[in-house]
Short mmCIF file of N, CA, C and O in Angstrom, two decimals:
data_model
loop_
_atom_site.label_atom_id
_atom_site.label_comp_id
_atom_site.label_asym_id
_atom_site.label_seq_id
_atom_site.Cartn_x
_atom_site.Cartn_y
_atom_site.Cartn_z
N MET A 1 96.21 106.84 89.48
CA MET A 1 97.43 106.53 90.21
C MET A 1 97.40 105.09 90.72
O MET A 1 98.40 104.41 90.67
N ASP A 2 96.24 104.63 91.21
CA ASP A 2 96.10 103.27 91.68
C ASP A 2 96.34 102.26 90.57
O ASP A 2 96.96 101.22 90.79
N ALA A 3 95.85 102.56 89.37
CA ALA A 3 96.02 101.66 88.23
C ALA A 3 97.50 101.53 87.87
O ALA A 3 97.97 100.45 87.55
N ARG A 4 98.23 102.64 87.95
CA ARG A 4 99.67 102.61 87.63
C ARG A 4 100.41 101.73 88.64
O ARG A 4 101.29 100.96 88.27
N ARG A 5 100.03 101.83 89.92
CA ARG A 5 100.67 101.01 90.95
C ARG A 5 100.39 99.53 90.70
O ARG A 5 101.28 98.70 90.83
N GLU A 6 99.16 99.21 90.33
CA GLU A 6 98.80 97.82 90.05
C GLU A 6 99.60 97.28 88.86
O GLU A 6 100.04 96.14 88.89
N VAL A 7 99.78 98.09 87.84
CA VAL A 7 100.56 97.68 86.67
C VAL A 7 101.99 97.40 87.09
O VAL A 7 102.59 96.39 86.69
N ASN A 8 102.57 98.27 87.92
CA ASN A 8 103.95 98.06 88.40
C ASN A 8 104.05 96.79 89.22
O ASN A 8 105.02 96.04 89.09
N GLU A 9 103.05 96.53 90.06
CA GLU A 9 103.06 95.32 90.88
C GLU A 9 102.98 94.08 90.00
O GLU A 9 103.68 93.10 90.24
N VAL A 10 102.15 94.10 88.97
CA VAL A 10 102.04 92.97 88.05
C VAL A 10 103.36 92.75 87.35
O VAL A 10 103.82 91.60 87.20
N GLU A 11 104.02 93.81 86.92
CA GLU A 11 105.31 93.68 86.25
C GLU A 11 106.36 93.08 87.19
O GLU A 11 107.17 92.26 86.77
N GLU A 12 106.34 93.49 88.46
CA GLU A 12 107.30 92.96 89.42
C GLU A 12 107.08 91.46 89.64
O GLU A 12 108.04 90.70 89.74
N VAL A 13 105.85 91.03 89.71
CA VAL A 13 105.54 89.60 89.88
C VAL A 13 105.99 88.83 88.65
O VAL A 13 106.55 87.74 88.75
N LYS A 14 105.80 89.41 87.46
CA LYS A 14 106.26 88.76 86.23
C LYS A 14 107.77 88.57 86.25
O LYS A 14 108.28 87.54 85.81
N GLU A 15 108.50 89.58 86.76
CA GLU A 15 109.96 89.47 86.87
C GLU A 15 110.36 88.28 87.73
O GLU A 15 111.27 87.53 87.38
N VAL A 16 109.67 88.11 88.85
CA VAL A 16 109.97 86.99 89.75
C VAL A 16 109.71 85.68 89.04
O VAL A 16 110.51 84.76 89.07
N LYS A 17 108.57 85.58 88.36
CA LYS A 17 108.21 84.35 87.66
C LYS A 17 109.21 84.01 86.57
O LYS A 17 109.50 82.84 86.33
N GLU A 18 109.75 85.02 85.90
CA GLU A 18 110.72 84.78 84.84
C GLU A 18 112.05 84.26 85.40
O GLU A 18 112.75 83.51 84.74
N LYS A 19 112.39 84.66 86.63
CA LYS A 19 113.64 84.22 87.24
C LYS A 19 113.58 82.78 87.72
O LYS A 19 114.59 82.10 87.81
N ILE A 20 112.38 82.31 88.06
CA ILE A 20 112.22 80.97 88.63
C ILE A 20 111.67 80.04 87.56
O ILE A 20 110.65 80.30 86.95
N VAL A 21 112.38 78.93 87.36
CA VAL A 21 111.99 77.97 86.33
C VAL A 21 111.10 76.90 86.93
O VAL A 21 111.40 76.35 87.98
N ARG A 22 110.00 76.61 86.26
CA ARG A 22 109.13 75.52 86.68
C ARG A 22 109.01 74.55 85.52
O ARG A 22 108.76 74.95 84.39
N ASN A 23 109.16 73.28 85.81
CA ASN A 23 109.05 72.25 84.79
C ASN A 23 107.77 71.46 85.00
O ASN A 23 107.65 70.74 85.97
N GLY A 24 106.83 71.59 84.10
CA GLY A 24 105.61 70.79 84.14
C GLY A 24 104.61 71.27 85.17
O GLY A 24 104.73 72.34 85.73
N PRO A 25 103.60 70.41 85.42
CA PRO A 25 102.52 70.79 86.33
C PRO A 25 102.99 70.77 87.80
O PRO A 25 104.01 70.18 88.14
N VAL A 26 102.20 71.40 88.65
CA VAL A 26 102.50 71.44 90.08
C VAL A 26 102.02 70.13 90.70
O VAL A 26 100.83 69.85 90.73
N ARG A 27 102.97 69.34 91.16
CA ARG A 27 102.64 68.05 91.79
C ARG A 27 102.98 68.04 93.28
O ARG A 27 102.41 67.28 94.04
N LYS A 28 103.95 68.85 93.67
CA LYS A 28 104.35 68.93 95.06
C LYS A 28 104.70 70.38 95.38
O LYS A 28 104.86 71.20 94.47
N TYR A 29 104.80 70.68 96.64
CA TYR A 29 105.01 72.08 97.04
C TYR A 29 106.28 72.67 96.45
O TYR A 29 106.34 73.87 96.18
N THR A 30 107.30 71.86 96.20
CA THR A 30 108.54 72.39 95.63
C THR A 30 108.36 72.85 94.18
O THR A 30 109.24 73.52 93.64
N ASP A 31 107.23 72.51 93.57
CA ASP A 31 106.92 72.98 92.22
C ASP A 31 106.28 74.37 92.21
O ASP A 31 106.20 75.00 91.16
N LEU A 32 105.80 74.82 93.37
CA LEU A 32 105.14 76.12 93.45
C LEU A 32 106.16 77.25 93.34
O LEU A 32 107.15 77.28 94.08
N LEU A 33 105.92 78.19 92.43
CA LEU A 33 106.82 79.34 92.29
C LEU A 33 106.91 80.13 93.59
O LEU A 33 107.98 80.61 93.97
N VAL A 34 105.77 80.27 94.26
CA VAL A 34 105.74 81.05 95.50
C VAL A 34 106.59 80.38 96.58
O VAL A 34 107.26 81.05 97.36
N TYR A 35 106.61 79.06 96.60
CA TYR A 35 107.46 78.34 97.56
C TYR A 35 108.94 78.57 97.22
O TYR A 35 109.75 78.84 98.11
N LYS A 36 109.29 78.44 95.96
CA LYS A 36 110.68 78.63 95.56
C LYS A 36 111.17 80.03 95.93
O LYS A 36 112.30 80.20 96.42
N GLN A 37 110.32 81.02 95.71
CA GLN A 37 110.68 82.40 96.05
C GLN A 37 110.83 82.55 97.57
O GLN A 37 111.79 83.15 98.04
N ALA A 38 109.90 82.00 98.33
CA ALA A 38 109.95 82.10 99.79
C ALA A 38 111.19 81.40 100.35
O ALA A 38 111.86 81.93 101.25
N TYR A 39 111.50 80.24 99.82
CA TYR A 39 112.66 79.48 100.29
C TYR A 39 113.96 80.24 100.00
O TYR A 39 114.82 80.36 100.87
N GLY A 40 114.07 80.75 98.78
CA GLY A 40 115.26 81.53 98.42
C GLY A 40 115.42 82.77 99.29
O GLY A 40 116.53 83.11 99.72
N LEU A 41 114.31 83.44 99.57
CA LEU A 41 114.38 84.63 100.43
C LEU A 41 114.75 84.27 101.86
O LEU A 41 115.47 85.02 102.52
N ALA A 42 114.28 83.13 102.35
CA ALA A 42 114.65 82.70 103.70
C ALA A 42 116.17 82.48 103.77
O ALA A 42 116.81 82.87 104.76
N LEU A 43 116.74 81.89 102.74
CA LEU A 43 118.20 81.69 102.71
C LEU A 43 118.94 83.03 102.65
O LEU A 43 119.91 83.23 103.38
N ASP A 44 118.46 83.94 101.80
CA ASP A 44 119.10 85.26 101.69
C ASP A 44 119.00 86.04 103.00
O ASP A 44 119.96 86.70 103.41
N THR A 45 117.85 85.94 103.65
CA THR A 45 117.64 86.65 104.92
C THR A 45 118.54 86.07 106.00
O THR A 45 119.15 86.81 106.78
N SER A 46 118.64 84.76 106.04
CA SER A 46 119.51 84.11 107.02
C SER A 46 120.96 84.53 106.82
O SER A 46 121.68 84.81 107.79
N LYS A 47 121.37 84.61 105.58
CA LYS A 47 122.74 85.03 105.26
C LYS A 47 122.98 86.46 105.76
O LYS A 47 124.04 86.75 106.32
N LEU A 48 122.00 87.34 105.58
CA LEU A 48 122.13 88.73 106.03
C LEU A 48 122.32 88.79 107.54
O LEU A 48 123.14 89.56 108.04
N THR A 49 121.59 87.96 108.28
CA THR A 49 121.67 88.03 109.75
C THR A 49 123.03 87.60 110.28
O THR A 49 123.37 87.94 111.41
N ARG A 50 123.78 86.86 109.50
CA ARG A 50 125.12 86.45 109.95
C ARG A 50 126.07 87.64 110.12
O ARG A 50 127.08 87.54 110.80
N SER A 51 125.71 88.77 109.49
CA SER A 51 126.55 89.97 109.61
C SER A 51 126.16 90.82 110.81
O SER A 51 126.83 91.81 111.11
N PHE A 52 125.10 90.46 111.53
CA PHE A 52 124.68 91.21 112.71
C PHE A 52 125.74 91.06 113.81
O PHE A 52 126.45 90.05 113.87
N PRO A 53 125.82 92.05 114.71
CA PRO A 53 126.71 91.90 115.87
C PRO A 53 126.33 90.63 116.65
O PRO A 53 125.18 90.19 116.62
N ARG A 54 127.29 90.07 117.36
CA ARG A 54 127.10 88.79 118.04
C ARG A 54 125.83 88.74 118.90
O ARG A 54 125.05 87.80 118.79
N GLN A 55 125.63 89.72 119.74
CA GLN A 55 124.44 89.72 120.61
C GLN A 55 123.15 89.75 119.79
O GLN A 55 122.18 89.08 120.11
N GLU A 56 123.14 90.51 118.71
CA GLU A 56 121.93 90.64 117.90
C GLU A 56 121.67 89.41 117.04
O GLU A 56 120.56 89.22 116.55
N GLN A 57 122.66 88.55 116.86
CA GLN A 57 122.41 87.30 116.13
C GLN A 57 121.45 86.43 116.92
O GLN A 57 120.70 85.65 116.35
N TYR A 58 121.45 86.56 118.24
CA TYR A 58 120.57 85.76 119.08
C TYR A 58 119.27 86.49 119.40
O TYR A 58 118.30 85.85 119.77
N GLU A 59 119.24 87.77 119.28
CA GLU A 59 118.04 88.55 119.58
C GLU A 59 117.28 88.85 118.28
O GLU A 59 116.40 88.11 117.90
N LEU A 60 117.68 89.91 117.62
CA LEU A 60 117.01 90.33 116.40
C LEU A 60 117.18 89.32 115.27
O LEU A 60 116.23 88.99 114.55
N GLY A 61 118.38 88.79 115.13
CA GLY A 61 118.66 87.82 114.07
C GLY A 61 117.74 86.61 114.16
O GLY A 61 117.23 86.11 113.14
N ARG A 62 117.51 86.14 115.37
CA ARG A 62 116.63 84.98 115.57
C ARG A 62 115.20 85.28 115.11
O ARG A 62 114.55 84.46 114.48
N GLN A 63 114.73 86.48 115.42
CA GLN A 63 113.37 86.87 115.03
C GLN A 63 113.25 86.97 113.50
O GLN A 63 112.26 86.52 112.92
N VAL A 64 114.25 87.57 112.87
CA VAL A 64 114.23 87.71 111.41
C VAL A 64 114.25 86.34 110.74
O VAL A 64 113.47 86.07 109.82
N ARG A 65 115.13 85.48 111.21
CA ARG A 65 115.22 84.14 110.63
C ARG A 65 113.92 83.36 110.84
O ARG A 65 113.45 82.69 109.93
N ARG A 66 113.34 83.45 112.02
CA ARG A 66 112.11 82.72 112.32
C ARG A 66 110.98 83.14 111.40
O ARG A 66 110.32 82.31 110.79
N SER A 67 110.77 84.45 111.26
CA SER A 67 109.66 84.91 110.43
C SER A 67 109.90 84.60 108.95
O SER A 67 108.97 84.21 108.23
N SER A 68 111.14 84.73 108.50
CA SER A 68 111.42 84.46 107.08
C SER A 68 111.25 82.98 106.75
O SER A 68 110.72 82.62 105.70
N ARG A 69 111.68 82.13 107.66
CA ARG A 69 111.53 80.68 107.44
C ARG A 69 110.06 80.26 107.54
O ARG A 69 109.64 79.30 106.88
N SER A 70 109.32 80.95 108.36
CA SER A 70 107.91 80.62 108.56
C SER A 70 107.08 80.83 107.31
O SER A 70 106.06 80.17 107.11
N VAL A 71 107.50 81.74 106.45
CA VAL A 71 106.77 81.97 105.19
C VAL A 71 106.73 80.68 104.38
O VAL A 71 105.66 80.17 104.04
N ALA A 72 107.91 80.13 104.10
CA ALA A 72 107.99 78.90 103.31
C ALA A 72 107.35 77.73 104.06
O ALA A 72 106.66 76.90 103.47
N ALA A 73 107.55 77.67 105.38
CA ALA A 73 107.00 76.57 106.17
C ALA A 73 105.48 76.57 106.12
O ALA A 73 104.86 75.50 106.04
N ASN A 74 104.85 77.73 106.13
CA ASN A 74 103.39 77.79 106.06
C ASN A 74 102.88 77.40 104.68
O ASN A 74 101.80 76.82 104.57
N ILE A 75 103.63 77.71 103.66
CA ILE A 75 103.25 77.26 102.31
C ILE A 75 103.26 75.74 102.27
O ILE A 75 102.33 75.10 101.76
N VAL A 76 104.31 75.14 102.83
CA VAL A 76 104.42 73.68 102.86
C VAL A 76 103.28 73.07 103.66
O VAL A 76 102.62 72.12 103.21
N GLU A 77 103.03 73.61 104.85
CA GLU A 77 101.96 73.06 105.68
C GLU A 77 100.60 73.20 105.00
O GLU A 77 99.79 72.27 105.00
N GLY A 78 100.36 74.35 104.40
CA GLY A 78 99.11 74.54 103.69
C GLY A 78 98.96 73.59 102.51
O GLY A 78 97.88 73.06 102.24
N TRP A 79 100.07 73.36 101.81
CA TRP A 79 100.04 72.46 100.65
C TRP A 79 99.62 71.06 101.06
O TRP A 79 98.85 70.39 100.37
N THR A 80 100.10 70.60 102.21
CA THR A 80 99.76 69.25 102.66
C THR A 80 98.28 69.15 103.04
O THR A 80 97.73 68.05 103.09
N LYS A 81 97.64 70.30 103.29
CA LYS A 81 96.23 70.32 103.67
C LYS A 81 95.36 70.89 102.55
O LYS A 81 94.23 71.32 102.78
N ARG A 82 95.87 70.88 101.33
CA ARG A 82 95.20 71.55 100.22
C ARG A 82 93.87 70.92 99.81
O ARG A 82 93.11 71.52 99.06
N THR A 83 93.58 69.71 100.28
CA THR A 83 92.27 69.13 99.96
C THR A 83 91.16 69.97 100.57
O THR A 83 90.03 69.94 100.10
N SER A 84 91.50 70.72 101.59
CA SER A 84 90.57 71.69 102.17
C SER A 84 90.99 73.07 101.67
O SER A 84 92.01 73.60 102.09
N THR A 85 90.20 73.62 100.77
CA THR A 85 90.53 74.94 100.21
C THR A 85 90.69 75.97 101.31
O THR A 85 91.64 76.77 101.29
N ALA A 86 89.79 75.96 102.27
CA ALA A 86 89.85 76.95 103.35
C ALA A 86 91.14 76.82 104.15
O ALA A 86 91.76 77.83 104.53
N GLU A 87 91.56 75.60 104.42
CA GLU A 87 92.77 75.37 105.20
C GLU A 87 94.02 75.84 104.43
O GLU A 87 94.91 76.47 104.99
N PHE A 88 94.08 75.53 103.15
CA PHE A 88 95.22 75.97 102.34
C PHE A 88 95.27 77.49 102.30
O PHE A 88 96.33 78.10 102.53
N LYS A 89 94.13 78.10 102.07
CA LYS A 89 94.09 79.57 102.00
C LYS A 89 94.47 80.19 103.35
O LYS A 89 95.12 81.24 103.40
N ARG A 90 94.08 79.57 104.44
CA ARG A 90 94.42 80.07 105.77
C ARG A 90 95.94 80.11 105.94
O ARG A 90 96.50 81.09 106.45
N HIS A 91 96.61 79.07 105.48
CA HIS A 91 98.07 79.04 105.59
C HIS A 91 98.74 80.06 104.66
O HIS A 91 99.80 80.60 104.99
N LEU A 92 98.13 80.34 103.54
CA LEU A 92 98.66 81.38 102.66
C LEU A 92 98.56 82.75 103.33
O LEU A 92 99.46 83.58 103.21
N VAL A 93 97.47 82.98 104.04
CA VAL A 93 97.30 84.25 104.77
C VAL A 93 98.35 84.35 105.88
O VAL A 93 98.95 85.41 106.08
N ILE A 94 98.58 83.26 106.59
CA ILE A 94 99.61 83.26 107.64
C ILE A 94 100.98 83.53 107.02
O ILE A 94 101.77 84.33 107.55
N ALA A 95 101.27 82.89 105.89
CA ALA A 95 102.55 83.11 105.21
C ALA A 95 102.71 84.58 104.81
O ALA A 95 103.79 85.16 104.96
N SER A 96 101.63 85.18 104.34
CA SER A 96 101.67 86.59 103.96
C SER A 96 101.95 87.46 105.18
O SER A 96 102.74 88.42 105.10
N GLY A 97 101.36 87.13 106.31
CA GLY A 97 101.63 87.88 107.54
C GLY A 97 103.08 87.74 107.98
O GLY A 97 103.70 88.71 108.45
N GLU A 98 103.63 86.55 107.83
CA GLU A 98 105.03 86.33 108.18
C GLU A 98 105.97 87.12 107.26
O GLU A 98 107.00 87.63 107.70
N ALA A 99 105.60 87.23 105.99
CA ALA A 99 106.40 88.04 105.05
C ALA A 99 106.39 89.50 105.49
O ALA A 99 107.43 90.18 105.47
N ALA A 100 105.22 90.00 105.90
CA ALA A 100 105.12 91.38 106.36
C ALA A 100 105.92 91.57 107.65
O ALA A 100 106.60 92.59 107.83
N GLU A 101 105.87 90.59 108.55
CA GLU A 101 106.65 90.67 109.78
C GLU A 101 108.14 90.71 109.48
O GLU A 101 108.90 91.46 110.11
N THR A 102 108.57 89.93 108.52
CA THR A 102 109.99 89.92 108.14
C THR A 102 110.41 91.31 107.67
O THR A 102 111.50 91.78 108.02
N LYS A 103 109.55 91.97 106.91
CA LYS A 103 109.86 93.34 106.45
C LYS A 103 110.02 94.28 107.65
O LYS A 103 110.91 95.13 107.66
N PHE A 104 109.20 94.11 108.67
CA PHE A 104 109.33 94.92 109.89
C PHE A 104 110.70 94.72 110.53
O PHE A 104 111.39 95.67 110.87
N TRP A 105 111.09 93.44 110.70
CA TRP A 105 112.37 93.16 111.34
C TRP A 105 113.54 93.68 110.51
O TRP A 105 114.55 94.15 111.06
N LEU A 106 113.40 93.64 109.18
CA LEU A 106 114.46 94.18 108.32
C LEU A 106 114.57 95.69 108.48
O LEU A 106 115.68 96.24 108.50
N ASP A 107 113.43 96.37 108.60
CA ASP A 107 113.45 97.82 108.88
C ASP A 107 114.19 98.10 110.18
O ASP A 107 115.02 99.01 110.25
N LEU A 108 113.86 97.33 111.20
CA LEU A 108 114.48 97.52 112.50
C LEU A 108 115.99 97.29 112.43
O LEU A 108 116.78 98.07 112.99
N ALA A 109 116.40 96.24 111.72
CA ALA A 109 117.83 95.95 111.59
C ALA A 109 118.57 97.10 110.90
O ALA A 109 119.67 97.48 111.31
N ALA A 110 117.95 97.66 109.87
CA ALA A 110 118.59 98.78 109.16
C ALA A 110 118.60 100.03 110.03
O ALA A 110 119.64 100.72 110.12
N ASP A 111 117.49 100.33 110.69
CA ASP A 111 117.40 101.54 111.52
C ASP A 111 118.33 101.50 112.73
O ASP A 111 118.82 102.53 113.17
N GLU A 112 118.59 100.30 113.24
CA GLU A 112 119.49 100.18 114.38
C GLU A 112 120.95 100.03 113.94
O GLU A 112 121.84 99.93 114.78
N GLY A 113 121.18 100.00 112.62
CA GLY A 113 122.54 99.95 112.11
C GLY A 113 123.18 98.58 112.12
O GLY A 113 124.40 98.45 112.01
N PHE A 114 122.37 97.53 112.24
CA PHE A 114 122.91 96.17 112.28
C PHE A 114 123.09 95.57 110.88
O PHE A 114 123.77 94.56 110.73
N ALA A 115 122.45 96.17 109.89
CA ALA A 115 122.56 95.68 108.51
C ALA A 115 122.54 96.88 107.57
O ALA A 115 121.96 97.92 107.88
N ALA A 116 123.16 96.69 106.41
CA ALA A 116 123.19 97.77 105.41
C ALA A 116 121.77 98.06 104.92
O ALA A 116 121.01 97.13 104.61
N ARG A 117 121.42 99.32 104.90
CA ARG A 117 120.07 99.72 104.50
C ARG A 117 119.73 99.21 103.10
O ARG A 117 118.64 98.70 102.87
N ASN A 118 120.66 99.29 102.15
CA ASN A 118 120.35 98.86 100.78
C ASN A 118 120.07 97.35 100.73
O ASN A 118 119.21 96.91 99.98
N SER A 119 120.77 96.56 101.53
CA SER A 119 120.51 95.12 101.56
C SER A 119 119.12 94.84 102.11
O SER A 119 118.37 94.01 101.58
N CYS A 120 118.76 95.55 103.16
CA CYS A 120 117.43 95.38 103.75
C CYS A 120 116.34 95.84 102.79
O CYS A 120 115.30 95.19 102.67
N GLU A 121 116.58 96.94 102.10
CA GLU A 121 115.57 97.45 101.15
C GLU A 121 115.38 96.47 99.99
O GLU A 121 114.25 96.27 99.53
N GLN A 122 116.47 95.88 99.52
CA GLN A 122 116.35 94.89 98.43
C GLN A 122 115.53 93.68 98.89
O GLN A 122 114.65 93.21 98.17
N LEU A 123 115.82 93.19 100.08
CA LEU A 123 115.06 92.05 100.61
C LEU A 123 113.60 92.43 100.83
O LEU A 123 112.69 91.65 100.51
N LYS A 124 113.36 93.61 101.35
CA LYS A 124 111.98 94.06 101.57
C LYS A 124 111.21 94.13 100.25
O LYS A 124 110.04 93.76 100.18
N ALA A 125 111.86 94.60 99.21
CA ALA A 125 111.20 94.67 97.89
C ALA A 125 110.84 93.27 97.42
O ALA A 125 109.75 93.04 96.86
N GLU A 126 111.73 92.31 97.64
CA GLU A 126 111.45 90.92 97.25
C GLU A 126 110.32 90.33 98.10
O GLU A 126 109.49 89.58 97.60
N TYR A 127 110.28 90.67 99.38
CA TYR A 127 109.19 90.20 100.23
C TYR A 127 107.86 90.83 99.83
O TYR A 127 106.81 90.20 99.95
N SER A 128 107.89 92.06 99.34
CA SER A 128 106.66 92.69 98.83
C SER A 128 106.14 91.94 97.61
O SER A 128 104.94 91.68 97.48
N LYS A 129 107.05 91.57 96.71
CA LYS A 129 106.66 90.78 95.54
C LYS A 129 106.11 89.43 95.98
O LYS A 129 105.09 88.96 95.44
N LEU A 130 106.75 88.82 96.95
CA LEU A 130 106.28 87.54 97.47
C LEU A 130 104.88 87.68 98.06
O LEU A 130 104.02 86.82 97.85
N GLY A 131 104.65 88.77 98.76
CA GLY A 131 103.32 89.02 99.32
C GLY A 131 102.26 89.10 98.23
O GLY A 131 101.16 88.56 98.39
N MET A 132 102.60 89.74 97.12
CA MET A 132 101.66 89.81 96.00
C MET A 132 101.42 88.42 95.40
O MET A 132 100.29 88.09 95.04
N MET A 133 102.47 87.65 95.30
CA MET A 133 102.33 86.29 94.77
C MET A 133 101.44 85.44 95.68
O MET A 133 100.58 84.69 95.21
N LEU A 134 101.63 85.56 96.99
CA LEU A 134 100.79 84.83 97.94
C LEU A 134 99.33 85.25 97.82
O LEU A 134 98.42 84.42 97.82
N HIS A 135 99.13 86.55 97.71
CA HIS A 135 97.76 87.06 97.57
C HIS A 135 97.11 86.54 96.29
O HIS A 135 95.95 86.12 96.29
N ASN A 136 97.86 86.56 95.20
CA ASN A 136 97.31 86.07 93.93
C ASN A 136 96.99 84.59 93.99
O ASN A 136 95.96 84.15 93.47
N LEU A 137 97.85 83.80 94.62
CA LEU A 137 97.57 82.38 94.76
C LEU A 137 96.33 82.17 95.64
O LEU A 137 95.47 81.35 95.32
N TRP A 138 96.24 82.93 96.71
CA TRP A 138 95.08 82.85 97.59
C TRP A 138 93.79 83.16 96.82
O TRP A 138 92.80 82.46 96.93
N LYS A 139 93.87 84.22 96.01
CA LYS A 139 92.69 84.68 95.26
C LYS A 139 92.26 83.67 94.21
O LYS A 139 91.06 83.46 93.99
N GLU A 140 93.22 83.02 93.57
CA GLU A 140 92.91 82.15 92.44
C GLU A 140 92.70 80.68 92.83
O GLU A 140 92.19 79.92 92.03
N TRP A 141 93.11 80.28 94.03
CA TRP A 141 93.05 78.87 94.39
C TRP A 141 91.62 78.37 94.45
O TRP A 141 90.82 78.83 95.25
N ARG A 142 91.31 77.46 93.56
CA ARG A 142 90.01 76.77 93.50
C ARG A 142 88.83 77.70 93.75
O ARG A 142 88.10 77.56 94.73
N LYS A 143 88.70 78.62 92.83
CA LYS A 143 87.55 79.54 92.92
C LYS A 143 86.27 78.74 92.96
O LYS A 143 86.08 77.80 92.21
N ILE A 144 85.40 79.15 93.86
CA ILE A 144 84.11 78.43 93.99
C ILE A 144 83.00 79.32 93.45
O ILE A 144 82.94 80.47 93.66
#
């Protein structure tokens, strides 16, 4: 059963990679597939929060936007410190934690009725794929 789940996860990551086009080698953080995915999800998440009730745009909406934006921001910060493998990997771990936190806030938004459950579930599925991509990058970055 574990092997089947791993195969499904690999297929999901392949789907993400096929949707995002990369031209040439990675020279800057904007060339990273994981950054492109994180940035796009931050925009999608921000758009979702605009449908929250007015009071929740400042409460829950702010938390969701902060954590979703922090994923991409940590990738960028880590990239600028990539000469230190440990430092880059540390930021990837933080980004992964922020992705998981975003999924929590999306659950809360759906459970409290502030956002459509199917929209939140779709975003959560994309954040799960992003988490796998972050983990894979962490695992493969400059193996020693």
